[in-house]
Structures are given as structure tokens and as C-alpha cells.
mmCIF file of N, CA and C in Angstrom:
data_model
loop_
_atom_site.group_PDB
_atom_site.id
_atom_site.type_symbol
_atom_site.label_atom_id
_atom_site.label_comp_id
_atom_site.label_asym_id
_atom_site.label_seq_id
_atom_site.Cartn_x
_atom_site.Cartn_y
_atom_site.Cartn_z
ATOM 1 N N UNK A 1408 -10.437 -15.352 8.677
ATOM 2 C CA UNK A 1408 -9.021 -15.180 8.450
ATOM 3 C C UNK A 1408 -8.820 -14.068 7.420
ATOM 4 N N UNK A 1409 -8.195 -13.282 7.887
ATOM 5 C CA UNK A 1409 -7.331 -11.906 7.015
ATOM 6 C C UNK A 1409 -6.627 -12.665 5.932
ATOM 7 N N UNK A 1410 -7.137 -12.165 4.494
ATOM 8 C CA UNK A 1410 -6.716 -12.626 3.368
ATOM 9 C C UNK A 1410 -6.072 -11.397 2.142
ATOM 10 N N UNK A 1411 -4.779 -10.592 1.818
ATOM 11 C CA UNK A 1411 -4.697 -10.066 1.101
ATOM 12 C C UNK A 1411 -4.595 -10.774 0.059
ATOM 13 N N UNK A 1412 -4.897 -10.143 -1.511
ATOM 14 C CA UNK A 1412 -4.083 -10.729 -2.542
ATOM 15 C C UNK A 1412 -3.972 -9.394 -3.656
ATOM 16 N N UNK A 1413 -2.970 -8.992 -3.888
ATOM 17 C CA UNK A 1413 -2.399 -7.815 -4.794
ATOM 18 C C UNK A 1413 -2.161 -8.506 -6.562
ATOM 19 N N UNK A 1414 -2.740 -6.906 -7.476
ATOM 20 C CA UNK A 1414 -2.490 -7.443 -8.830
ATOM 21 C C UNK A 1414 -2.086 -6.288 -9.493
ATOM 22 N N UNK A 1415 -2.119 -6.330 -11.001
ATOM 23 C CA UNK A 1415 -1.581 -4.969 -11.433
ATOM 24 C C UNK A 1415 -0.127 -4.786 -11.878
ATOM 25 N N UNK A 1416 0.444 -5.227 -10.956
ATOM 26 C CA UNK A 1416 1.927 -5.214 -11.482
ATOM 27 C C UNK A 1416 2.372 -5.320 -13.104
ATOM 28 N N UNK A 1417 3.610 -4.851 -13.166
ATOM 29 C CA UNK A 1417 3.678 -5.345 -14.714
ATOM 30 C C UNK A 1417 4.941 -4.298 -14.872
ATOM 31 N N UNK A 1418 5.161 -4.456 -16.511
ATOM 32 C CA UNK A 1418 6.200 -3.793 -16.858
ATOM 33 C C UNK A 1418 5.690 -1.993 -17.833
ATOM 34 N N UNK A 1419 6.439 -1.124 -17.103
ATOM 35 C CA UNK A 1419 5.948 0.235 -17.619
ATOM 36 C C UNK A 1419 7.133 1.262 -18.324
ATOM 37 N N UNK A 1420 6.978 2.129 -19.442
ATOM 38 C CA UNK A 1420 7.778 2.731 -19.741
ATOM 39 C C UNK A 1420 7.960 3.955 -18.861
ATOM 40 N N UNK A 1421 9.128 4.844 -18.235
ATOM 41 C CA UNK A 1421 9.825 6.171 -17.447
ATOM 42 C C UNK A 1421 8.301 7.004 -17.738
ATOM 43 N N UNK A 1422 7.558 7.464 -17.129
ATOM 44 C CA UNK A 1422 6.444 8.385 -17.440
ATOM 45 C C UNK A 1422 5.386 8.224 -17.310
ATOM 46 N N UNK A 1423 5.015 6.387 -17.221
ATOM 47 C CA UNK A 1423 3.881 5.949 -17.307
ATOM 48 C C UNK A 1423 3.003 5.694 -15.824
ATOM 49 N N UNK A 1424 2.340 5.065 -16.309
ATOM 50 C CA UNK A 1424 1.515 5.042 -14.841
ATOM 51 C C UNK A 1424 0.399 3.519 -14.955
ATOM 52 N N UNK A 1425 0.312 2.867 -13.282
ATOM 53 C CA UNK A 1425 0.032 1.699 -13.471
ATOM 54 C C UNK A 1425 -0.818 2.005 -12.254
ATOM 55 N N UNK A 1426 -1.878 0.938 -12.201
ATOM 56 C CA UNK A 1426 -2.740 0.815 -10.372
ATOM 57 C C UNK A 1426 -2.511 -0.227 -10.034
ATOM 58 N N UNK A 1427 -2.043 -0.628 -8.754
ATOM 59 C CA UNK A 1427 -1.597 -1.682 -8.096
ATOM 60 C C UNK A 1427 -3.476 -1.583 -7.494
ATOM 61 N N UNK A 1428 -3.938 -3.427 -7.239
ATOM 62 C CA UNK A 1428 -5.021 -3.660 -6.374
ATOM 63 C C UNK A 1428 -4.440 -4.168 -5.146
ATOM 64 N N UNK A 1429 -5.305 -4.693 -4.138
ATOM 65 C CA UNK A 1429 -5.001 -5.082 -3.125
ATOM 66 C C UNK A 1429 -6.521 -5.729 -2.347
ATOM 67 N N UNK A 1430 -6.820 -6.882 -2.705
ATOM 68 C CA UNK A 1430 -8.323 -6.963 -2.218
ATOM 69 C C UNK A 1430 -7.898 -8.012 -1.164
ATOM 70 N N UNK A 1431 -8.964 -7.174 -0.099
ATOM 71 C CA UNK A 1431 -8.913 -7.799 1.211
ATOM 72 C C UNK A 1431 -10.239 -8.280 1.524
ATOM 73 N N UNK A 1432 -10.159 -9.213 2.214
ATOM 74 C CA UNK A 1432 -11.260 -10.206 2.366
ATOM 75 C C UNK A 1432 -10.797 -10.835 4.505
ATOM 76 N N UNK A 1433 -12.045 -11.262 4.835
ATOM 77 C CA UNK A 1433 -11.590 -11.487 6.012
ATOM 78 C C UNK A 1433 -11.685 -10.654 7.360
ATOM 79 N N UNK A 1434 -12.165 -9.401 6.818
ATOM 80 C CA UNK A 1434 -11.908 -8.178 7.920
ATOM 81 C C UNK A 1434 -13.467 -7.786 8.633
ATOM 82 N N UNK A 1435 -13.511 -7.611 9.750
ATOM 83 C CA UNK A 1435 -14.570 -7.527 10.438
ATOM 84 C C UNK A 1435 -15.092 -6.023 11.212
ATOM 85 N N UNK A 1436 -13.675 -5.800 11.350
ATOM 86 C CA UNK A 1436 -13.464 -5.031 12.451
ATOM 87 C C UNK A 1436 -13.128 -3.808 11.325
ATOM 88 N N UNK A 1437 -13.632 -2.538 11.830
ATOM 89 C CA UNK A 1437 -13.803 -1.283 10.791
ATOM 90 C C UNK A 1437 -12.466 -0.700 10.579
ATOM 91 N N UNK A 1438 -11.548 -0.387 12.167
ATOM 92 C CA UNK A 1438 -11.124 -0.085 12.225
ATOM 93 C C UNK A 1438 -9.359 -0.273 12.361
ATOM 94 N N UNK A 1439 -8.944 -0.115 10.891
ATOM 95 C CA UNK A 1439 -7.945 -1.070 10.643
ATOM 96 C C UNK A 1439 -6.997 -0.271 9.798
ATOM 97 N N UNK A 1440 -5.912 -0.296 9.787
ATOM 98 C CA UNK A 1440 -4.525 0.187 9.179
ATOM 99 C C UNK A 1440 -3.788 -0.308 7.768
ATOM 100 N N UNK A 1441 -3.898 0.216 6.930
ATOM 101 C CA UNK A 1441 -3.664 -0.848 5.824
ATOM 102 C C UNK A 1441 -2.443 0.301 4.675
ATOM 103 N N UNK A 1442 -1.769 -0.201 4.329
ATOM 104 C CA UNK A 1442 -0.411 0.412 3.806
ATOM 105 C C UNK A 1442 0.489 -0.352 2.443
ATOM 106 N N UNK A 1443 0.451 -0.105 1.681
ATOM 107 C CA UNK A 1443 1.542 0.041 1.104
ATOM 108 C C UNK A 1443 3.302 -0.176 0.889
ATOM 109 N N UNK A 1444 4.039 -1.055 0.635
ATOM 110 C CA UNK A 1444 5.150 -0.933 1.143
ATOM 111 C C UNK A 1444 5.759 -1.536 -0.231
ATOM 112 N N UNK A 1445 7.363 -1.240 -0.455
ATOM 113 C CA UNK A 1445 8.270 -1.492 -1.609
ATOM 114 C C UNK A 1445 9.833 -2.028 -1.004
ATOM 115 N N UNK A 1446 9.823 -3.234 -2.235
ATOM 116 C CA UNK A 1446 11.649 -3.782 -1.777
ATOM 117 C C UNK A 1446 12.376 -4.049 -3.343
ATOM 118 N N UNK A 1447 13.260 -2.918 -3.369
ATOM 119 C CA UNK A 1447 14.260 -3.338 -3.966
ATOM 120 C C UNK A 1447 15.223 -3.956 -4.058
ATOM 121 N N UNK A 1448 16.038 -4.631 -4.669
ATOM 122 C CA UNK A 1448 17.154 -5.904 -4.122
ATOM 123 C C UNK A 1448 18.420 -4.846 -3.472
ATOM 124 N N UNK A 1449 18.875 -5.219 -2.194
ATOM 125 C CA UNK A 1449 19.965 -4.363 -1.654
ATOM 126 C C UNK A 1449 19.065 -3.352 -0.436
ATOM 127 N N UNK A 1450 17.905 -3.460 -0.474
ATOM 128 C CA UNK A 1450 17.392 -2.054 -0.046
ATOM 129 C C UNK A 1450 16.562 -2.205 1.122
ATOM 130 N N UNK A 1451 15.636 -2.079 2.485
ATOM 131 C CA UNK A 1451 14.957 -2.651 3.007
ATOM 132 C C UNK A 1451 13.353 -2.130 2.492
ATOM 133 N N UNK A 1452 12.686 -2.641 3.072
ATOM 134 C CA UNK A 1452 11.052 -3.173 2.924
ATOM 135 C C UNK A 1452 11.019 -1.649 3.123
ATOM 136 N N UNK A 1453 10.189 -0.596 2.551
ATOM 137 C CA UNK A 1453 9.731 0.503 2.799
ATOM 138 C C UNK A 1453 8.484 1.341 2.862
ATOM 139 N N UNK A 1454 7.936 1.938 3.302
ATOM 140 C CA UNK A 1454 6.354 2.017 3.378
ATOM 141 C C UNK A 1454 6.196 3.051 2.249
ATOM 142 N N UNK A 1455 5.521 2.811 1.796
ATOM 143 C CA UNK A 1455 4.749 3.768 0.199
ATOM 144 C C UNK A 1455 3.805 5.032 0.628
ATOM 145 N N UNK A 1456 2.940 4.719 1.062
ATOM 146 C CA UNK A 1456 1.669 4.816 1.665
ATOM 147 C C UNK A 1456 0.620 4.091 2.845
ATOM 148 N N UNK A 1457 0.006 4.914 3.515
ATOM 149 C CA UNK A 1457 -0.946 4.216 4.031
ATOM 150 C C UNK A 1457 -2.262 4.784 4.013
ATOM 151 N N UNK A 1458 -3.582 3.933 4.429
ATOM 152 C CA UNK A 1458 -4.742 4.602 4.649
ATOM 153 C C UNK A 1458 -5.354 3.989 6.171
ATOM 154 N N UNK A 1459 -6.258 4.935 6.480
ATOM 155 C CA UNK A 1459 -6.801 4.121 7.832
ATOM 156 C C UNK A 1459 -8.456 4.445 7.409
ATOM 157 N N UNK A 1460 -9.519 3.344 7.372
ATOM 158 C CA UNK A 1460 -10.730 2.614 6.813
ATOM 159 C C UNK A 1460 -11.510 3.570 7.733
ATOM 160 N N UNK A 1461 -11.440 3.508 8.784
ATOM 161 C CA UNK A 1461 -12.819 3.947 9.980
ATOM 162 C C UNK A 1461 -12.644 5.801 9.383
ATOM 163 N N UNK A 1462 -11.630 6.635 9.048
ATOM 164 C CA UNK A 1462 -11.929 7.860 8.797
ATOM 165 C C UNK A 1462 -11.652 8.304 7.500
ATOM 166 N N UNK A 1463 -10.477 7.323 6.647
ATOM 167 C CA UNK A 1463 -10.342 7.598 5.200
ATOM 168 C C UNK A 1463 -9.133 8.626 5.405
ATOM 169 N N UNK A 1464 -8.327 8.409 6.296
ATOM 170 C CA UNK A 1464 -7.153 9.205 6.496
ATOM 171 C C UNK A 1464 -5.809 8.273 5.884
ATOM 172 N N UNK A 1465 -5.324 9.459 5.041
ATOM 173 C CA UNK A 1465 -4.089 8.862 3.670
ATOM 174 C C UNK A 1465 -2.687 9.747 3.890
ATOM 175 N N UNK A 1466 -1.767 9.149 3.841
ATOM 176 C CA UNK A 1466 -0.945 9.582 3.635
ATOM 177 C C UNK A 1466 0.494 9.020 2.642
ATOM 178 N N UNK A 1467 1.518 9.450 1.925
ATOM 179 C CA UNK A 1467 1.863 8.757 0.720
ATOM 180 C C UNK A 1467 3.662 9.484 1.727
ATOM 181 N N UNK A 1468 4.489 8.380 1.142
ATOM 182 C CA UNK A 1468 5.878 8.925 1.478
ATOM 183 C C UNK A 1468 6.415 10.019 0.880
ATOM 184 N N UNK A 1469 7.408 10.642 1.114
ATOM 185 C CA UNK A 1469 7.794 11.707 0.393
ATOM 186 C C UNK A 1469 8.654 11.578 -1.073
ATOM 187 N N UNK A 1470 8.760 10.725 -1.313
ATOM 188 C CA UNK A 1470 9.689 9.879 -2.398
ATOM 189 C C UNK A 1470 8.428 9.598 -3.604
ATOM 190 N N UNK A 1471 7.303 10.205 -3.006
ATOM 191 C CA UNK A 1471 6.436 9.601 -4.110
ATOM 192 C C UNK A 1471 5.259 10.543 -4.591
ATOM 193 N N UNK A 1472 5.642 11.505 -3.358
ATOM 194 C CA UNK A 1472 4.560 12.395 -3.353
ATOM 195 C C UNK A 1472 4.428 13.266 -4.386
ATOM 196 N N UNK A 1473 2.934 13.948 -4.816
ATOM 197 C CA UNK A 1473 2.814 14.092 -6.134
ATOM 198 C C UNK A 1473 2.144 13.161 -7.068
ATOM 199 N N UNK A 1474 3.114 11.812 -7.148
ATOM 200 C CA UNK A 1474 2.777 10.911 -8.408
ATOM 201 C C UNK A 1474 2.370 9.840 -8.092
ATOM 202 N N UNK A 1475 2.388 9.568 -6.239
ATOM 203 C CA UNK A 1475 1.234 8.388 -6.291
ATOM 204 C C UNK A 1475 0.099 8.662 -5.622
ATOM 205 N N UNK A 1476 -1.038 7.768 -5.618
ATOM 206 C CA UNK A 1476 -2.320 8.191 -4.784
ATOM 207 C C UNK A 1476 -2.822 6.975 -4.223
ATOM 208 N N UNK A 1477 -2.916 6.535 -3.051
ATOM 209 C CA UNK A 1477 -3.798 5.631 -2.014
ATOM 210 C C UNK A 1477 -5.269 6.179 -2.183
ATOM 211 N N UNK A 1478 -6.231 4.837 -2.573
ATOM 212 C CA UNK A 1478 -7.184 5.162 -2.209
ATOM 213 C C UNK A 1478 -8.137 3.681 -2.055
ATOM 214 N N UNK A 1479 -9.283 3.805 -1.314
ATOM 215 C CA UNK A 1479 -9.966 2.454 -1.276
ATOM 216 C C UNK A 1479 -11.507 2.485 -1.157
ATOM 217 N N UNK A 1480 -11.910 1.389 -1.950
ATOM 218 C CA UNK A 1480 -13.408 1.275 -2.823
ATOM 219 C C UNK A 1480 -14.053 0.348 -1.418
ATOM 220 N N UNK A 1481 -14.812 0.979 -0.729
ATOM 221 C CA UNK A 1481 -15.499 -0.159 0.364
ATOM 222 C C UNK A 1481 -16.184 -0.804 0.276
ATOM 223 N N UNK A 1482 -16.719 -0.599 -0.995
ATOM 224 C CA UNK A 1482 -18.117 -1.538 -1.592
ATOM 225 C C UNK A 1482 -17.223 -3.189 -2.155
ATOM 226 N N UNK A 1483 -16.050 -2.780 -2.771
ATOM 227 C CA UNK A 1483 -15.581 -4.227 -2.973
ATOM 228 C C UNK A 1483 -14.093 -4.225 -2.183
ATOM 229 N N UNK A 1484 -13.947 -3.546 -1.032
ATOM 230 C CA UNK A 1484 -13.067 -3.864 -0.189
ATOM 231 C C UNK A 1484 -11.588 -4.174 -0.751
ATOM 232 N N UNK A 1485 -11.396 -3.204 -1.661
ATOM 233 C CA UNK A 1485 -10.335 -3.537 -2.581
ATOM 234 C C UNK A 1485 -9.428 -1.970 -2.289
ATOM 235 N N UNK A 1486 -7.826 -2.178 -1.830
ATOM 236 C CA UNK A 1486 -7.241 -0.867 -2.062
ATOM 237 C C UNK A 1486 -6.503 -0.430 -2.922
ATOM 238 N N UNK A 1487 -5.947 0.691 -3.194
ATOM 239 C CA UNK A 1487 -5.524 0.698 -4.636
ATOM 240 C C UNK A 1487 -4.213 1.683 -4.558
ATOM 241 N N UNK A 1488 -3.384 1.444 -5.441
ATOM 242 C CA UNK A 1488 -1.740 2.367 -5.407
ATOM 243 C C UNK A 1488 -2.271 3.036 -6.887
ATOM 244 N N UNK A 1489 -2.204 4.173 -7.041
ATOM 245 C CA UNK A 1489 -2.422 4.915 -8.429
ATOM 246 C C UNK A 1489 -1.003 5.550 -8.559
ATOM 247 N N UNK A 1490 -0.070 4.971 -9.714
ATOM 248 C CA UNK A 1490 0.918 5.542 -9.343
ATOM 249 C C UNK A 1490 1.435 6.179 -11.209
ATOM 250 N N UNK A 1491 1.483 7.234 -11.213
ATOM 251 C CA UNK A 1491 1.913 7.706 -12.134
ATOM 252 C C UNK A 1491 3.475 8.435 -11.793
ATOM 253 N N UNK A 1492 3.733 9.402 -13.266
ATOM 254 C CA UNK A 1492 4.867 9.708 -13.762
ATOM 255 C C UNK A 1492 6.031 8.497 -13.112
ATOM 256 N N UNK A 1493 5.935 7.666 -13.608
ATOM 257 C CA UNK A 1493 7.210 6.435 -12.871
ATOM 258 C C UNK A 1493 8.365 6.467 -13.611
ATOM 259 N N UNK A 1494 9.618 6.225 -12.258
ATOM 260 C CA UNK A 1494 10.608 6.484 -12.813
ATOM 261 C C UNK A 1494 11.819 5.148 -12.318
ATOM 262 N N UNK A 1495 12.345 5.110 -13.458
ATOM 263 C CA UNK A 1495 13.137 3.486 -12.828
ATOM 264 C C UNK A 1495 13.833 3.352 -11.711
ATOM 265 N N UNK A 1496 13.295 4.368 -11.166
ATOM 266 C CA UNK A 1496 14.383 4.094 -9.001
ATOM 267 C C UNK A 1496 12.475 3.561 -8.320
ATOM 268 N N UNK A 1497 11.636 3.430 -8.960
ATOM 269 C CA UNK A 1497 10.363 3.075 -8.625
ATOM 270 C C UNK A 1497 10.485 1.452 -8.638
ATOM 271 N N UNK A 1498 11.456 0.961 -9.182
ATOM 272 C CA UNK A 1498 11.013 -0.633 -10.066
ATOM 273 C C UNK A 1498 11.603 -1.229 -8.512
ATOM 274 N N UNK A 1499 10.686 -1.779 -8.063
ATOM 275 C CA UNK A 1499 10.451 -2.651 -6.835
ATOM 276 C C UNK A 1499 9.285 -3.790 -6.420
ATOM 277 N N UNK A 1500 9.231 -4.573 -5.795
ATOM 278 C CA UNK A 1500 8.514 -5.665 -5.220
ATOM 279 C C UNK A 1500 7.417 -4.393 -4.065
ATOM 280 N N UNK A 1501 6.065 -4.323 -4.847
ATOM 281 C CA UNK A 1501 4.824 -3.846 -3.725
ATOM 282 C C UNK A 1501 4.032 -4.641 -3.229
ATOM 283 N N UNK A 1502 3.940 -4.649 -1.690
ATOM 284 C CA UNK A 1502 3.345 -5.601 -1.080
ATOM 285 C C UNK A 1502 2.149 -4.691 -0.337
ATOM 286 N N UNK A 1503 1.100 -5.455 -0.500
ATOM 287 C CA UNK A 1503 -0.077 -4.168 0.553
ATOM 288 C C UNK A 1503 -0.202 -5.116 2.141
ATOM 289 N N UNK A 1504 -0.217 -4.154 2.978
ATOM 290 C CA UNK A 1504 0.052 -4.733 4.532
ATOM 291 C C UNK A 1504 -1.710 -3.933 5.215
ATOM 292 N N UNK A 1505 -2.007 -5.173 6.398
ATOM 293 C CA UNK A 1505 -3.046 -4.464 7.164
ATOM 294 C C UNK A 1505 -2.725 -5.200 8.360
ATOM 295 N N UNK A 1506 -3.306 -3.964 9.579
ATOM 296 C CA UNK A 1506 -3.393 -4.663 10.736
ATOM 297 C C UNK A 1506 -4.152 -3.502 11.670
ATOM 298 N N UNK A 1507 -4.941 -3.867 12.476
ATOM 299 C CA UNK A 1507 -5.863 -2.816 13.406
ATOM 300 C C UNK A 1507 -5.349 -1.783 14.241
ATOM 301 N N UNK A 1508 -5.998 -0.659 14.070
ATOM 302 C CA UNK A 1508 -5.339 0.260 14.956
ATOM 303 C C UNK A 1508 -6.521 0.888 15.598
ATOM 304 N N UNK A 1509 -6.403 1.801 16.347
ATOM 305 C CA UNK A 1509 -7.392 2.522 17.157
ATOM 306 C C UNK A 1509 -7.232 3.657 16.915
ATOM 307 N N UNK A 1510 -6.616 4.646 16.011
ATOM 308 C CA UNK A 1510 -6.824 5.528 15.049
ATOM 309 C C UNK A 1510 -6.008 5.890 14.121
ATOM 310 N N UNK A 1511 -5.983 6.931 13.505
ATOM 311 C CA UNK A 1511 -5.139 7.389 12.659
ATOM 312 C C UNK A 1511 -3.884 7.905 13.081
ATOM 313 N N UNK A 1512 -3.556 7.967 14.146
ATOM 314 C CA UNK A 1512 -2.110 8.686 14.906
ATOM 315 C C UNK A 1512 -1.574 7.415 14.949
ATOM 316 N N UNK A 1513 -2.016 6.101 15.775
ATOM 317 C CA UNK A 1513 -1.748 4.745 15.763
ATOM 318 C C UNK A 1513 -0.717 4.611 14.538
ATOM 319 N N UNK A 1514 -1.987 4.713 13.124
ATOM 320 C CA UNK A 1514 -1.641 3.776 12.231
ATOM 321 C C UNK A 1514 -0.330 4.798 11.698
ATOM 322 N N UNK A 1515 -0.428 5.737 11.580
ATOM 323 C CA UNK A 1515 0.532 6.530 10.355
ATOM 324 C C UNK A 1515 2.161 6.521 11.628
ATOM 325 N N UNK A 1516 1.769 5.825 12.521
ATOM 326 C CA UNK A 1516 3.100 5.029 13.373
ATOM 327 C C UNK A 1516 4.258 4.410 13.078
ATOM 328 N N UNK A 1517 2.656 3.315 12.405
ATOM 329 C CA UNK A 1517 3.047 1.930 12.287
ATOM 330 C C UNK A 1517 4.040 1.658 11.375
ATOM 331 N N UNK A 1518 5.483 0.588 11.584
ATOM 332 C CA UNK A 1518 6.115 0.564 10.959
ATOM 333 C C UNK A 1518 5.789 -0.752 10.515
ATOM 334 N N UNK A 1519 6.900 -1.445 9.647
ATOM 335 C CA UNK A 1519 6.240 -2.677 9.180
ATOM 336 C C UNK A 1519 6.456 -4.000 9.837
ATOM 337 N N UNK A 1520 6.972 -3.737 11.048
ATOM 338 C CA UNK A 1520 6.893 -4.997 12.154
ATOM 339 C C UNK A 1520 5.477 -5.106 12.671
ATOM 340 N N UNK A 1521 5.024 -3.714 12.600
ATOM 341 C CA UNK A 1521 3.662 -3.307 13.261
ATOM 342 C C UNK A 1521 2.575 -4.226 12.424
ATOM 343 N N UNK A 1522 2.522 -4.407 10.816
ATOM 344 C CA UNK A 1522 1.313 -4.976 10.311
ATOM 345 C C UNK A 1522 1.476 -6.477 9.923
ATOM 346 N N UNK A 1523 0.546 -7.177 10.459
ATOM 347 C CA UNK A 1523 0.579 -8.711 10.508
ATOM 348 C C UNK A 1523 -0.038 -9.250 9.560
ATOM 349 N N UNK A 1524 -0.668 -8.346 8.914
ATOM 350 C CA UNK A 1524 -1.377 -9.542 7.468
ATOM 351 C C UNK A 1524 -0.495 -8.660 6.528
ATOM 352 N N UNK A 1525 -0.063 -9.478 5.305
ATOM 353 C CA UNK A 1525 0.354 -8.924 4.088
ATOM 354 C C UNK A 1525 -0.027 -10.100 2.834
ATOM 355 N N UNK A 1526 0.154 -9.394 1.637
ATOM 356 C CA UNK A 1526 0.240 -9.849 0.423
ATOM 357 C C UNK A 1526 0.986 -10.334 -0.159
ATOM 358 N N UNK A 1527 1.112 -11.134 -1.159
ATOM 359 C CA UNK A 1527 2.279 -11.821 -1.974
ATOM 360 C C UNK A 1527 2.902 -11.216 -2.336
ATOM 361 N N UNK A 1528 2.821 -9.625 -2.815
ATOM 362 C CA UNK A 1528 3.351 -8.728 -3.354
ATOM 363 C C UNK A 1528 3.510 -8.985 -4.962
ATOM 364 N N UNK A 1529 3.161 -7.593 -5.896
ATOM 365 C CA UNK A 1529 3.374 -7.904 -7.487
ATOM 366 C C UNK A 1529 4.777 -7.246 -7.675
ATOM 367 N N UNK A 1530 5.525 -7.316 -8.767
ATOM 368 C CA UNK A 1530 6.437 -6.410 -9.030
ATOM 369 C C UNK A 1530 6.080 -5.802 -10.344
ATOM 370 N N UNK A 1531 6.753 -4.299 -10.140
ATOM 371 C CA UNK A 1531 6.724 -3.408 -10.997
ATOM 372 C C UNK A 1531 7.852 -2.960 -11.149
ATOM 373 N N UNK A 1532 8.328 -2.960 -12.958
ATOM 374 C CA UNK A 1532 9.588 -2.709 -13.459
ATOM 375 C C UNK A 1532 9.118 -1.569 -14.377
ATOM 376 N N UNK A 1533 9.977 -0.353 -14.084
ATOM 377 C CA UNK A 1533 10.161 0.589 -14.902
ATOM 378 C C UNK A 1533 11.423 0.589 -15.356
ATOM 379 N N UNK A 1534 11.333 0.636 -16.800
ATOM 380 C CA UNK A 1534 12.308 0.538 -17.900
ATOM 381 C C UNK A 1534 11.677 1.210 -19.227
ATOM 382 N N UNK A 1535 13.109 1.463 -20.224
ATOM 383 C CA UNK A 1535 12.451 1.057 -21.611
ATOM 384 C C UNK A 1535 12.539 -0.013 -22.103
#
């Protein structure tokens, strides 16, 4: 059974910078779609980033680009949001999502009806 669980979250000052985890457990199959996504109250579920495992193909939304970075450690199967210069239109609920694809055109598709396992999601508040 596909198991996310996300950590990291927390509270940051306008500038700062935090790493969201995301360790997945459960996965067999190489070739798999795994993403990033944010909800603010009023706002819908939105994708951050994604990566796809079988080639290491990343891509980050345009709202973020620049100051965040997707990346993932295969040795402990853990993915990661590196997100610097943050700014308080950032302070949202991040949830990390996976689900299999058959390549990288597939996954960077996929919207978020598309991924069936997700995380509890942490929140991150930017403020002073």
C-alpha cells in the first residue's frame, strides 16, 4: 500500500526559506508521477511542482519559479519542496501527491484528479 507522509512545515519570516519532505513508502513500480500541490482558504488545490522517478524529469509552476526547487533522494525515497525567498501569497496547506504514469509527457499532464495517493499535507505560514 502507497503511503505518503509530509513534514517541514512551519512558520517563516517574507525572505526565508523552508524544505517541505514527503517520504513515500509502498511503491514498487519505478515508474511513477509524484507532485507537489498548495490550498489556500478561498482558492482551489494547485500544483507547485512535479517530478517523474524513472527519468528525474522536474518541473515547478510559474508562480514559483526561481524560488522553489523539486528534488528527490532515492536512497531514502523521500521528496523534497526547497522553497526559498517566501512571500506571504505562499502561506498555504502543501500536500505531496503520486500516482503512475508511463512517462514524463503523461505525468507533467496530470492534473490533480489524475493522482490517487496523497499526503496529510503540512502548512506553511509566511508572516512577520
Amino acid at each position: 500500500e502507497v503511503q505518503l507522509v509530509e513534514s517541514g512545515g512551519g512558520l517563516v519570516q517574507p525572505g526565508g526559506s523552508l524544505r517541505l519532505s514527503c517520504a513515500a513508502s509502498g511503491f514498487t513500480y519505478i515508474r511513477y508521477c509524484m507532485g507537489w500541490f498548495r490550498q489556500s482558504p478561498g482558492k482551489e488545490r494547485e500544483v507547485v511542482a512535479r517530478f517523474y522517478r524513472n527519468t528525474g524529469s522536474r518541473s515547478v509552476a510559474d508562480s514559483v519559479k526561481g524560488r522553489f526547487t523539486i528534488s528527490h533522494d532515492n536512497t531514502k525515497n523521500t521528496l523534497y519542496l526547497e522553497m526559498n525567498s517566501l512571500k506571504p501569497e505562499d502561506t498555504a496547506m502543501y500536500y505531496c501527491a503520486a500516482e503512475r504514469a508511463i512517462d514524463y509527457v503523461s505525468c507533467s499532464r496530470f492534473t490533480r484528479t489524475d493522482f490517487g495517493y496523497w499526503g496529510q499535507g503540512t502548512q506553511v505560514t509566511v508572516s512577520e
